[in-house]
Short mmCIF file of C-alpha atoms in Angstrom, two decimals:
data_model
loop_
_atom_site.label_atom_id
_atom_site.label_comp_id
_atom_site.label_asym_id
_atom_site.label_seq_id
_atom_site.Cartn_x
_atom_site.Cartn_y
_atom_site.Cartn_z
CA ASP A 16 9.74 -6.15 -18.61
CA PRO A 17 7.82 -6.51 -15.35
CA LYS A 18 10.00 -5.86 -12.34
CA ILE A 19 7.79 -7.67 -9.84
CA ILE A 20 6.19 -10.88 -10.95
CA GLN A 21 3.22 -12.38 -9.16
CA LYS A 22 1.81 -15.74 -10.12
CA PRO A 23 -0.89 -16.64 -10.79
CA LYS A 24 -2.85 -13.57 -11.78
CA TYR A 25 -6.16 -15.20 -10.92
CA LEU A 26 -6.76 -18.11 -8.58
CA VAL A 27 -9.95 -19.94 -7.65
CA ALA A 28 -9.86 -22.31 -4.71
CA VAL A 29 -12.32 -24.35 -2.70
CA THR A 30 -12.87 -23.88 1.01
CA GLY A 31 -10.39 -25.87 3.07
CA SER A 32 -7.74 -26.17 0.38
CA GLU A 33 -4.20 -24.77 0.38
CA LYS A 34 -2.62 -22.43 -2.15
CA ILE A 35 0.75 -20.75 -2.67
CA LEU A 36 1.03 -17.28 -4.14
CA ILE A 37 4.33 -16.58 -5.88
CA CYS A 38 6.26 -13.31 -5.84
CA GLU A 39 9.61 -12.52 -7.44
CA GLN A 40 11.20 -9.09 -7.71
CA TYR A 41 13.98 -8.08 -10.07
CA LEU A 42 14.62 -4.60 -8.72
CA GLY A 43 17.54 -5.62 -6.52
CA HIS A 44 15.58 -4.65 -3.41
CA ASN A 45 16.33 -5.93 0.07
CA ALA A 46 12.86 -5.70 1.57
CA MET A 47 9.67 -7.42 0.46
CA TYR A 48 6.10 -7.21 1.69
CA TRP A 49 2.67 -8.77 1.35
CA TYR A 50 -0.56 -6.80 1.38
CA ARG A 51 -4.19 -7.81 1.04
CA GLN A 52 -6.93 -5.72 -0.52
CA SER A 53 -10.64 -6.42 -0.32
CA ALA A 54 -13.87 -4.47 -0.16
CA LYS A 55 -13.79 -4.79 3.66
CA LYS A 56 -10.17 -3.64 4.13
CA PRO A 57 -8.90 -1.47 1.31
CA LEU A 58 -5.17 -2.12 1.77
CA GLU A 59 -3.99 -4.22 4.66
CA PHE A 60 -0.33 -4.80 5.55
CA MET A 61 0.40 -8.48 6.22
CA PHE A 62 4.16 -9.21 6.39
CA SER A 63 7.53 -7.63 5.77
CA TYR A 64 10.88 -9.30 5.16
CA SER A 65 14.35 -7.87 4.94
CA TYR A 66 17.27 -9.96 3.71
CA GLN A 67 14.97 -13.00 4.03
CA LYS A 68 14.30 -12.28 7.68
CA LEU A 69 10.78 -11.68 8.97
CA MET A 70 10.57 -8.09 10.19
CA ASP A 71 6.88 -7.68 10.99
CA ASN A 72 3.79 -9.84 10.97
CA GLN A 73 0.39 -8.21 11.24
CA THR A 74 -1.59 -11.28 10.26
CA ALA A 75 -3.26 -12.86 13.25
CA SER A 76 -3.89 -16.19 11.59
CA SER A 77 -1.14 -18.80 11.31
CA ARG A 78 -2.87 -20.02 8.15
CA PHE A 79 -0.84 -17.39 6.32
CA GLN A 80 2.84 -18.31 6.08
CA PRO A 81 5.40 -16.36 4.02
CA GLN A 82 8.24 -18.34 2.51
CA SER A 83 11.50 -16.82 1.30
CA SER A 84 13.79 -19.21 -0.57
CA LYS A 85 15.89 -16.41 -2.10
CA LYS A 86 16.39 -12.74 -1.36
CA ASN A 87 14.22 -11.75 -4.30
CA HIS A 88 11.46 -14.28 -3.61
CA LEU A 89 8.67 -14.04 -1.08
CA ASP A 90 5.86 -16.52 -1.55
CA LEU A 91 2.71 -16.69 0.53
CA GLN A 92 1.26 -20.02 1.58
CA ILE A 93 -2.37 -20.00 2.69
CA THR A 94 -3.83 -23.10 4.28
CA ALA A 95 -7.39 -24.08 5.21
CA LEU A 96 -8.77 -21.43 2.86
CA LYS A 97 -11.99 -19.65 3.79
CA PRO A 98 -14.34 -17.55 1.64
CA ASP A 99 -13.28 -14.52 3.73
CA ASP A 100 -9.75 -14.96 2.34
CA SER A 101 -11.05 -13.85 -1.05
CA ALA A 102 -9.10 -10.73 -1.95
CA THR A 103 -6.35 -9.38 -4.15
CA TYR A 104 -2.95 -10.09 -2.66
CA PHE A 105 -0.19 -7.65 -3.54
CA CYS A 106 3.50 -8.25 -3.16
CA ALA A 107 5.72 -5.18 -2.84
CA SER A 108 9.39 -4.42 -2.44
CA SER A 109 11.65 -1.55 -1.45
CA GLN A 110 15.36 -0.91 -1.33
CA GLU A 111 15.28 -0.42 2.40
CA ARG A 112 12.68 0.51 4.98
CA ASP A 113 10.99 3.85 4.46
CA TYR A 114 11.87 3.95 0.83
CA GLU A 115 9.55 3.86 -2.13
CA GLN A 116 7.59 0.65 -2.29
CA TYR A 117 6.89 -0.88 -5.66
CA PHE A 118 3.80 -3.05 -5.89
CA GLY A 119 3.38 -6.11 -8.06
CA PRO A 120 0.31 -6.60 -10.25
CA GLY A 121 -1.45 -8.73 -7.63
CA THR A 122 -3.06 -12.15 -7.42
CA ARG A 123 -6.82 -12.14 -7.25
CA LEU A 124 -7.91 -15.04 -5.06
CA THR A 125 -11.48 -16.28 -4.94
CA VAL A 126 -12.42 -18.94 -2.40
CA LEU A 127 -15.66 -20.78 -3.08
CA GLN B 196 -2.98 2.73 18.50
CA GLN B 197 -1.55 2.86 15.02
CA GLN B 198 -4.30 4.17 12.81
CA VAL B 199 -4.41 6.37 9.78
CA ARG B 200 -7.70 8.03 8.93
CA GLN B 201 -8.64 9.61 5.64
CA SER B 202 -11.41 11.95 4.65
CA PRO B 203 -13.51 12.37 2.72
CA GLN B 204 -14.32 8.84 1.65
CA SER B 205 -15.12 10.13 -1.82
CA LEU B 206 -14.66 13.46 -3.54
CA THR B 207 -15.87 14.86 -6.84
CA VAL B 208 -14.37 17.99 -8.34
CA TRP B 209 -14.56 19.71 -11.71
CA GLU B 210 -11.62 19.76 -14.05
CA GLY B 211 -9.31 22.64 -13.14
CA GLU B 212 -10.36 22.81 -9.49
CA THR B 213 -8.16 21.98 -6.51
CA ALA B 214 -8.91 18.69 -4.79
CA ILE B 215 -8.01 18.45 -1.10
CA LEU B 216 -7.61 15.03 0.51
CA ASN B 217 -7.14 14.78 4.25
CA CYS B 218 -5.25 12.37 6.45
CA SER B 219 -4.69 12.16 10.21
CA TYR B 220 -2.80 9.79 12.44
CA GLU B 221 -2.40 8.96 16.12
CA ASP B 222 1.07 7.52 16.58
CA SER B 223 3.61 10.30 17.04
CA THR B 224 6.44 7.90 16.19
CA PHE B 225 5.40 7.78 12.52
CA ASP B 226 8.19 9.40 10.55
CA TYR B 227 7.43 8.68 6.91
CA PHE B 228 4.20 9.48 5.11
CA PRO B 229 3.79 8.27 1.53
CA TRP B 230 0.71 8.84 -0.59
CA TYR B 231 -0.22 6.18 -3.12
CA TRP B 232 -2.71 6.29 -5.91
CA GLN B 233 -4.49 3.38 -7.42
CA PHE B 234 -6.40 3.25 -10.68
CA PRO B 235 -9.12 0.64 -11.22
CA ARG B 236 -7.75 -2.87 -11.77
CA GLU B 237 -4.19 -1.69 -11.17
CA SER B 238 -1.81 -1.90 -8.25
CA PRO B 239 -1.01 1.04 -5.94
CA ALA B 240 1.84 3.32 -6.99
CA LEU B 241 3.74 5.90 -4.97
CA LEU B 242 2.66 9.42 -5.79
CA ILE B 243 4.51 11.61 -3.30
CA ALA B 244 5.93 11.26 0.21
CA ILE B 245 6.99 13.49 3.11
CA ARG B 246 8.99 13.22 6.31
CA PRO B 247 8.19 15.27 9.45
CA VAL B 248 11.31 17.40 9.05
CA SER B 249 9.36 19.24 6.35
CA ASN B 250 5.91 20.79 6.48
CA LYS B 251 5.45 20.90 2.74
CA LYS B 252 6.42 18.73 -0.22
CA GLU B 253 5.63 19.68 -3.76
CA ASP B 254 5.78 17.68 -6.98
CA GLY B 255 4.16 19.36 -9.93
CA ARG B 256 0.43 19.70 -9.28
CA PHE B 257 0.64 17.57 -6.12
CA THR B 258 1.50 19.10 -2.75
CA ILE B 259 1.52 17.62 0.73
CA PHE B 260 0.95 19.95 3.65
CA PHE B 261 2.03 18.49 6.98
CA ASN B 262 1.09 19.65 10.49
CA LYS B 263 3.09 17.66 13.01
CA ARG B 264 1.52 19.29 16.06
CA GLU B 265 -1.98 18.37 14.98
CA LYS B 266 -0.91 15.05 13.43
CA LYS B 267 -2.58 15.94 10.18
CA LEU B 268 -1.57 16.09 6.57
CA SER B 269 -3.34 16.87 3.37
CA LEU B 270 -2.76 16.26 -0.30
CA HIS B 271 -3.64 19.13 -2.61
CA ILE B 272 -4.10 18.44 -6.29
CA THR B 273 -4.23 21.68 -8.22
CA ASP B 274 -5.71 22.02 -11.72
CA SER B 275 -7.31 18.59 -11.34
CA GLN B 276 -7.54 16.52 -14.50
CA PRO B 277 -9.87 13.64 -15.38
CA GLY B 278 -6.77 11.43 -15.47
CA ASP B 279 -6.33 12.10 -11.74
CA SER B 280 -9.48 10.11 -11.01
CA ALA B 281 -8.28 7.32 -8.75
CA THR B 282 -8.29 6.13 -5.17
CA TYR B 283 -5.68 7.86 -3.02
CA PHE B 284 -4.18 6.18 0.02
CA CYS B 285 -2.35 7.94 2.80
CA ALA B 286 0.13 5.69 4.62
CA ALA B 287 2.49 5.98 7.56
CA SER B 288 5.55 4.15 8.79
CA THR B 289 7.79 4.25 11.84
CA GLY B 290 10.75 2.87 9.93
CA ASN B 291 10.34 -0.68 11.15
CA TYR B 292 9.27 -2.25 7.85
CA LYS B 293 5.61 -1.82 8.66
CA TYR B 294 3.21 0.49 6.85
CA VAL B 295 -0.25 1.49 8.01
CA PHE B 296 -2.65 2.55 5.27
CA GLY B 297 -5.76 4.65 5.49
CA ALA B 298 -9.02 3.51 3.95
CA GLY B 299 -8.53 5.71 0.91
CA THR B 300 -10.29 8.61 -0.78
CA ARG B 301 -11.95 7.95 -4.10
CA LEU B 302 -11.46 11.01 -6.29
CA LYS B 303 -13.49 11.69 -9.40
CA VAL B 304 -12.63 14.61 -11.66
CA ILE B 305 -15.38 15.63 -14.03
CA ALA B 306 -14.47 17.23 -17.35
#
């Protein structure tokens, strides 16, 4: 059974629209993260949460907003989508900081 | 500035040879260095990690050599196998829930 679920697997959106990427982890971890991977930036750290509290935000744009409704959920809301947002978005989790991070399967977003 | 640099960008070795992947960093407060590998169309997975209290970490055919003074580390893959062909990412963390990743080294092992 998958331990980290990301939904949807593929997502196509039009410029200017808004989408929510879903992430749920069933590893019992306390920390969750979002990363973005594209041809321009191979693996880019975006956010980290611990016990549903924002720990670090390396995303300059406020168009990207993480949402944590439960300890094992960390969704990513993206507003006013741009073609440059096209990438694979990975959710990850770890027991605590500096411990092994487990990555989800990713959501591949294409913005037309 | 928190940067992690990797070299070479791509590397091709023959099966059985030792592949050496390099990584360097600038921030001396980094205290955790994981290496991840990623196969095509898959997500990254932790391969091996080291903390500065050690200068070497070994796990089977994979060994990290760490030079704190020079702020450099390298991943050695001995007896390389075609199944090792992947992109390898060096990462660093200061223990504040933030990870900085290098641009990756694409390794190809030819049988």
